[in-house]
Amino acid sequence: MTILDGKKVSNDIKNEIAAEVQKIKDKGEKVPHLAAIIVGNDGASLTYVGSKVKACERVGFESTLVQMSNTTSEVELLEKIKELNENPEIDGFIVQLPLPPQINEQKVLLAVNPDKDVDGFHPTNFGKMALDMSTFIPATPFGILELLDRYGVETKGKHTVVIGRSHIVGRPMSILMGRKGFPGNSTVTLTHSHTKNITQITSQADIIISALGVPNFLKAEMVKDDVVVVDVGITRVTDETKPRGYRIVGDVDFANVSQKASYITPVPGGVGPMTIAMLLKNTLLARERHNNI
Ligand code: GUN
């Protein structure tokens, strides 16, 4: 069994990006600049956005954090997005999800300039992804592809089962694994809350990508020997023995499933750090688009 070590790989990628930034600086050019908007004070979202900003510093990017209150109106958020769209200093930006209920998420995603949409959530970019055109691939799916690629995990002709159909992970992942190329060329089954007898499906999978958000959902009895398992779950579970009062638990019963798996991602230290590294990679790409490089 091999651990797909997202912590290590994401560090390698950050080092590669930092070297690119150094080259940009040596040429006397402006370094990439990522902005993030966060609305409200959800603890997990604040942590994720904080990590994104910290990662920018680590590789030498400029970063801007825009914090807006929980009572922000849709109009106010759209105005801020317009400002970032028009600001020539900003190469790319994200609006952290979820948003408070008074704000329509679809309207917000549509308002982001597709050339600055480093999350790849705008329908233009999502459509390009589905049509094999060059675009921003959403950071978590992009990170999973990169992890499979760097460990040389064979995906061609394999049966990939994706659990969960969220717009951020499950849906794009199901498209990407079936695309022509590597990693891809899989036969994909997308499962969700209405799927019947999921064990029958997961037990036939060569590769399982679980993005459900239910702690320890995937058990050893649900998988076959030598399965490749990618765990995207990051649920906070109360744990008074931890300094923060919680621990992060994945979708996979790691202790038992890892006994049968050929490759498996840990939680934490698997997909999570890869997401941030690929957001930085998309920002580098956004800078190139911005400057027509
Ligand atoms: N919320 C959870 N994951 C993500 C992500 O990748 N991007 C944004 N913008 N919000 C998220």
Short mmCIF file of C-alpha atoms and ligand atoms in Angstrom, two decimals:
data_model
loop_
_atom_site.label_atom_id
_atom_site.label_comp_id
_atom_site.label_asym_id
_atom_site.label_seq_id
_atom_site.Cartn_x
_atom_site.Cartn_y
_atom_site.Cartn_z
CA MET A 1 0.00 0.00 0.00
CA THR A 2 1.30 3.44 -0.97
CA ILE A 3 0.16 6.64 0.71
CA LEU A 4 -0.68 9.38 -1.78
CA ASP A 5 1.14 12.04 0.19
CA GLY A 6 -0.56 15.32 -0.66
CA LYS A 7 1.48 17.20 1.90
CA LYS A 8 4.75 16.25 0.25
CA VAL A 9 3.56 16.65 -3.34
CA SER A 10 1.93 20.01 -2.61
CA ASN A 11 5.23 21.17 -1.09
CA ASP A 12 7.07 20.08 -4.25
CA ILE A 13 4.55 22.03 -6.35
CA LYS A 14 4.87 25.10 -4.14
CA ASN A 15 8.66 24.94 -4.54
CA GLU A 16 8.24 24.73 -8.32
CA ILE A 17 5.89 27.73 -8.26
CA ALA A 18 8.29 29.68 -6.00
CA ALA A 19 11.05 29.05 -8.58
CA GLU A 20 8.74 30.41 -11.31
CA VAL A 21 8.05 33.48 -9.20
CA GLN A 22 11.78 34.03 -8.77
CA LYS A 23 12.20 33.99 -12.57
CA ILE A 24 9.37 36.54 -12.89
CA LYS A 25 11.08 38.75 -10.31
CA ASP A 26 14.46 38.38 -12.02
CA LYS A 27 12.89 39.71 -15.20
CA GLY A 28 11.59 42.69 -13.22
CA GLU A 29 7.96 41.74 -13.87
CA LYS A 30 4.99 41.93 -11.52
CA VAL A 31 4.43 38.77 -9.45
CA PRO A 32 1.03 36.98 -9.58
CA HIS A 33 -1.64 38.50 -7.35
CA LEU A 34 -4.49 36.41 -5.93
CA ALA A 35 -7.47 37.92 -4.10
CA ALA A 36 -10.02 36.06 -1.99
CA ILE A 37 -13.43 37.29 -0.88
CA ILE A 38 -14.97 35.77 2.21
CA VAL A 39 -18.47 36.68 3.34
CA GLY A 40 -19.38 35.94 6.97
CA ASN A 41 -17.42 34.25 9.73
CA ASP A 42 -17.79 30.50 9.23
CA GLY A 43 -14.82 28.98 11.10
CA ALA A 44 -13.89 26.38 8.50
CA SER A 45 -14.13 28.86 5.60
CA LEU A 46 -11.98 31.38 7.47
CA THR A 47 -9.36 28.66 8.06
CA TYR A 48 -9.32 27.63 4.39
CA VAL A 49 -9.05 31.19 3.12
CA GLY A 50 -6.33 31.91 5.69
CA SER A 51 -4.36 28.92 4.37
CA LYS A 52 -4.76 30.16 0.80
CA VAL A 53 -3.40 33.60 1.70
CA LYS A 54 -0.52 32.07 3.67
CA ALA A 55 0.36 29.85 0.71
CA CYS A 56 0.57 32.97 -1.50
CA GLU A 57 3.16 34.45 0.84
CA ARG A 58 5.12 31.21 0.87
CA VAL A 59 5.56 31.17 -2.94
CA GLY A 60 6.07 34.94 -3.31
CA PHE A 61 2.67 35.91 -4.72
CA GLU A 62 0.85 39.09 -3.75
CA SER A 63 -2.44 38.41 -1.99
CA THR A 64 -5.48 40.42 -0.95
CA LEU A 65 -8.07 39.20 1.52
CA VAL A 66 -11.47 40.88 1.31
CA GLN A 67 -13.56 40.14 4.42
CA MET A 68 -17.25 41.08 4.25
CA SER A 69 -19.81 40.77 7.04
CA ASN A 70 -22.44 38.05 7.30
CA THR A 71 -25.14 40.62 6.50
CA THR A 72 -23.56 41.68 3.18
CA SER A 73 -26.19 42.08 0.48
CA GLU A 74 -25.97 40.45 -2.93
CA VAL A 75 -25.61 43.89 -4.54
CA GLU A 76 -22.66 44.75 -2.27
CA LEU A 77 -20.90 41.49 -3.10
CA LEU A 78 -21.52 41.93 -6.84
CA GLU A 79 -20.07 45.44 -6.58
CA LYS A 80 -16.92 44.06 -4.92
CA ILE A 81 -16.60 41.41 -7.64
CA LYS A 82 -16.90 44.11 -10.31
CA GLU A 83 -14.11 46.02 -8.57
CA LEU A 84 -11.81 42.98 -8.63
CA ASN A 85 -12.75 42.19 -12.25
CA GLU A 86 -11.67 45.70 -13.22
CA ASN A 87 -8.59 45.98 -11.01
CA PRO A 88 -5.55 45.46 -13.28
CA GLU A 89 -3.37 44.58 -10.25
CA ILE A 90 -5.38 41.39 -9.54
CA ASP A 91 -4.63 38.39 -11.77
CA GLY A 92 -7.20 36.05 -10.27
CA PHE A 93 -9.66 35.84 -7.39
CA ILE A 94 -12.03 33.50 -5.63
CA VAL A 95 -15.25 33.92 -3.71
CA GLN A 96 -15.15 31.41 -0.88
CA LEU A 97 -18.24 29.18 -0.69
CA PRO A 98 -20.71 28.67 0.91
CA LEU A 99 -22.30 32.11 0.92
CA PRO A 100 -24.96 33.38 3.38
CA PRO A 101 -28.56 32.59 2.36
CA GLN A 102 -29.43 36.13 1.19
CA ILE A 103 -26.92 35.78 -1.65
CA ASN A 104 -27.61 33.81 -4.82
CA GLU A 105 -24.51 31.71 -5.49
CA GLN A 106 -25.21 31.29 -9.20
CA LYS A 107 -25.44 35.05 -9.74
CA VAL A 108 -22.13 35.47 -7.94
CA LEU A 109 -20.30 32.82 -9.94
CA LEU A 110 -21.62 34.32 -13.20
CA ALA A 111 -20.33 37.76 -12.20
CA VAL A 112 -16.67 36.69 -11.99
CA ASN A 113 -14.62 37.50 -15.11
CA PRO A 114 -13.87 34.01 -16.53
CA ASP A 115 -10.24 35.05 -17.17
CA LYS A 116 -9.81 35.75 -13.44
CA ASP A 117 -11.87 32.75 -12.28
CA VAL A 118 -9.04 30.71 -10.75
CA ASP A 119 -11.61 28.41 -9.05
CA GLY A 120 -12.90 27.38 -12.50
CA PHE A 121 -16.51 27.71 -11.29
CA HIS A 122 -17.82 30.07 -14.02
CA PRO A 123 -20.02 28.19 -16.55
CA THR A 124 -17.68 29.28 -19.36
CA ASN A 125 -14.73 27.60 -17.68
CA PHE A 126 -16.74 24.58 -16.52
CA GLY A 127 -17.99 24.14 -20.11
CA LYS A 128 -14.48 24.45 -21.52
CA MET A 129 -13.30 21.81 -19.05
CA ALA A 130 -16.06 19.43 -20.19
CA LEU A 131 -15.08 20.05 -23.83
CA ASP A 132 -11.35 19.38 -23.30
CA MET A 133 -10.46 23.03 -23.92
CA SER A 134 -7.64 24.75 -22.06
CA THR A 135 -9.06 26.44 -18.96
CA PHE A 136 -8.94 26.71 -15.17
CA ILE A 137 -9.75 23.33 -13.64
CA PRO A 138 -11.35 23.58 -10.15
CA ALA A 139 -8.56 23.31 -7.61
CA THR A 140 -9.63 20.18 -5.72
CA PRO A 141 -10.25 18.01 -8.82
CA PHE A 142 -7.06 19.46 -10.37
CA GLY A 143 -5.17 18.47 -7.20
CA ILE A 144 -6.52 14.92 -7.35
CA LEU A 145 -5.45 14.58 -11.01
CA GLU A 146 -2.00 15.90 -10.16
CA LEU A 147 -1.63 13.48 -7.25
CA LEU A 148 -2.63 10.50 -9.43
CA ASP A 149 -0.27 11.75 -12.15
CA ARG A 150 2.76 12.22 -9.88
CA TYR A 151 2.34 8.74 -8.37
CA GLY A 152 1.82 7.23 -11.84
CA VAL A 153 -1.53 5.70 -10.86
CA GLU A 154 -3.02 4.04 -13.97
CA THR A 155 -6.49 5.37 -14.77
CA LYS A 156 -6.92 4.22 -18.41
CA GLY A 157 -9.65 1.61 -18.75
CA LYS A 158 -10.21 1.56 -14.99
CA HIS A 159 -13.61 1.83 -13.34
CA THR A 160 -13.67 5.05 -11.34
CA VAL A 161 -16.51 5.53 -8.88
CA VAL A 162 -17.11 9.09 -7.67
CA ILE A 163 -19.18 9.49 -4.52
CA GLY A 164 -21.00 12.84 -4.33
CA ARG A 165 -22.06 15.18 -7.15
CA SER A 166 -21.15 18.61 -5.73
CA HIS A 167 -20.32 21.33 -8.24
CA ILE A 168 -16.92 21.82 -6.59
CA VAL A 169 -15.65 18.22 -6.52
CA GLY A 170 -17.86 15.27 -7.53
CA ARG A 171 -19.35 16.61 -10.76
CA PRO A 172 -16.10 18.00 -12.25
CA MET A 173 -14.20 14.91 -11.09
CA SER A 174 -16.64 12.64 -12.89
CA ILE A 175 -16.06 14.61 -16.10
CA LEU A 176 -12.29 14.78 -15.76
CA MET A 177 -11.75 11.07 -15.08
CA GLY A 178 -13.64 10.19 -18.26
CA ARG A 179 -11.83 12.69 -20.49
CA LYS A 180 -9.36 11.58 -23.11
CA GLY A 181 -5.79 11.68 -21.79
CA PHE A 182 -3.95 11.02 -18.57
CA PRO A 183 -5.18 10.96 -15.86
CA GLY A 184 -8.48 10.07 -17.50
CA ASN A 185 -9.77 7.48 -19.92
CA SER A 186 -11.65 5.87 -17.03
CA THR A 187 -15.12 4.40 -17.13
CA VAL A 188 -16.90 6.60 -14.61
CA THR A 189 -19.85 5.98 -12.32
CA LEU A 190 -21.15 9.04 -10.45
CA THR A 191 -23.02 8.06 -7.29
CA HIS A 192 -25.11 10.31 -5.05
CA SER A 193 -27.85 10.39 -2.43
CA HIS A 194 -30.34 8.57 -4.69
CA THR A 195 -27.96 5.78 -5.68
CA LYS A 196 -29.30 2.36 -4.76
CA ASN A 197 -27.07 -0.33 -3.30
CA ILE A 198 -23.89 1.71 -3.38
CA THR A 199 -21.81 -1.18 -2.01
CA GLN A 200 -22.52 -3.17 -5.16
CA ILE A 201 -21.01 -0.30 -7.15
CA THR A 202 -18.06 0.59 -4.91
CA SER A 203 -17.05 -3.06 -4.65
CA GLN A 204 -16.53 -3.09 -8.43
CA ALA A 205 -14.43 0.08 -8.43
CA ASP A 206 -10.74 0.21 -9.32
CA ILE A 207 -10.60 3.84 -8.16
CA ILE A 208 -12.91 5.48 -5.60
CA ILE A 209 -13.06 9.24 -5.15
CA SER A 210 -15.21 10.08 -2.16
CA ALA A 211 -16.47 13.64 -1.71
CA LEU A 212 -19.48 13.10 0.49
CA GLY A 213 -18.68 14.71 3.85
CA VAL A 214 -19.86 11.75 5.95
CA PRO A 215 -17.14 10.65 8.39
CA ASN A 216 -15.91 7.06 7.91
CA PHE A 217 -18.60 6.33 5.29
CA LEU A 218 -16.47 4.04 3.11
CA LYS A 219 -15.77 0.77 4.94
CA ALA A 220 -13.41 -2.08 4.05
CA GLU A 221 -16.38 -4.35 3.17
CA MET A 222 -17.35 -1.87 0.42
CA VAL A 223 -14.10 -2.08 -1.57
CA LYS A 224 -12.15 -4.72 -3.44
CA ASP A 225 -8.49 -5.60 -2.98
CA ASP A 226 -5.94 -3.20 -4.52
CA VAL A 227 -8.46 -0.38 -4.87
CA VAL A 228 -7.14 3.20 -5.23
CA VAL A 229 -8.90 5.48 -2.72
CA VAL A 230 -9.00 9.27 -2.77
CA ASP A 231 -10.69 10.78 0.29
CA VAL A 232 -11.95 14.33 -0.17
CA GLY A 233 -13.93 14.41 3.09
CA ILE A 234 -12.95 17.02 5.69
CA THR A 235 -15.60 16.93 8.39
CA ARG A 236 -14.91 18.59 11.74
CA VAL A 237 -15.74 16.17 14.56
CA THR A 238 -15.80 17.36 18.18
CA ASP A 239 -12.76 16.06 20.08
CA GLU A 240 -12.01 17.67 23.43
CA THR A 241 -8.55 16.05 23.53
CA LYS A 242 -7.46 18.30 20.62
CA PRO A 243 -6.26 21.87 21.23
CA ARG A 244 -8.91 23.26 18.84
CA GLY A 245 -11.68 21.06 20.29
CA TYR A 246 -12.18 19.13 17.04
CA ARG A 247 -10.40 16.87 14.60
CA ILE A 248 -10.76 16.54 10.85
CA VAL A 249 -12.23 13.21 9.72
CA GLY A 250 -12.40 11.92 6.15
CA ASP A 251 -15.10 9.91 4.33
CA VAL A 252 -12.97 6.76 4.49
CA ASP A 253 -12.44 4.34 7.37
CA PHE A 254 -8.71 4.66 6.77
CA ALA A 255 -7.50 2.10 9.32
CA ASN A 256 -9.41 -0.74 7.65
CA VAL A 257 -9.68 0.37 4.01
CA SER A 258 -5.92 1.01 3.83
CA GLN A 259 -5.38 -2.73 4.54
CA LYS A 260 -6.95 -3.53 1.16
CA ALA A 261 -5.92 -0.50 -0.91
CA SER A 262 -3.01 -0.21 -3.34
CA TYR A 263 -2.95 3.61 -3.01
CA ILE A 264 -4.80 5.79 -0.52
CA THR A 265 -4.87 9.45 0.54
CA PRO A 266 -4.75 10.25 4.27
CA VAL A 267 -6.91 12.88 5.99
CA PRO A 268 -5.44 15.31 6.79
CA GLY A 269 -2.42 15.54 4.48
CA GLY A 270 -3.98 14.14 1.29
CA VAL A 271 -6.25 16.11 -0.99
CA GLY A 272 -6.54 19.24 1.24
CA PRO A 273 -3.02 20.61 0.71
CA MET A 274 -3.22 19.76 -3.01
CA THR A 275 -6.23 22.06 -3.41
CA ILE A 276 -4.23 25.03 -2.23
CA ALA A 277 -1.22 24.19 -4.42
CA MET A 278 -3.42 23.95 -7.52
CA LEU A 279 -5.14 27.25 -6.74
CA LEU A 280 -1.66 28.80 -6.83
CA LYS A 281 -0.98 27.02 -10.13
CA ASN A 282 -4.20 28.44 -11.57
CA THR A 283 -3.16 31.91 -10.41
CA LEU A 284 0.13 31.54 -12.26
CA LEU A 285 -1.90 30.61 -15.35
CA ALA A 286 -4.22 33.60 -14.77
CA ARG A 287 -1.21 35.93 -14.76
CA GLU A 288 -0.13 34.51 -18.12
CA ARG A 289 -3.64 35.02 -19.55
CA HIS A 290 -3.79 38.51 -18.09
CA ASN A 291 -0.50 39.45 -19.73
CA ASN A 292 -1.08 37.43 -22.92
CA ILE A 293 2.08 35.41 -22.29
N1 GUN B 1 -15.49 26.00 -0.53
C1 GUN B 1 -15.03 24.73 -0.42
N2 GUN B 1 -14.10 24.49 -1.35
C2 GUN B 1 -13.96 25.62 -2.07
C3 GUN B 1 -13.13 25.98 -3.17
O1 GUN B 1 -12.34 25.19 -3.70
N3 GUN B 1 -13.28 27.27 -3.63
C4 GUN B 1 -14.15 28.13 -3.07
N4 GUN B 1 -14.23 29.37 -3.59
N5 GUN B 1 -14.94 27.83 -2.05
C5 GUN B 1 -14.83 26.58 -1.56
#
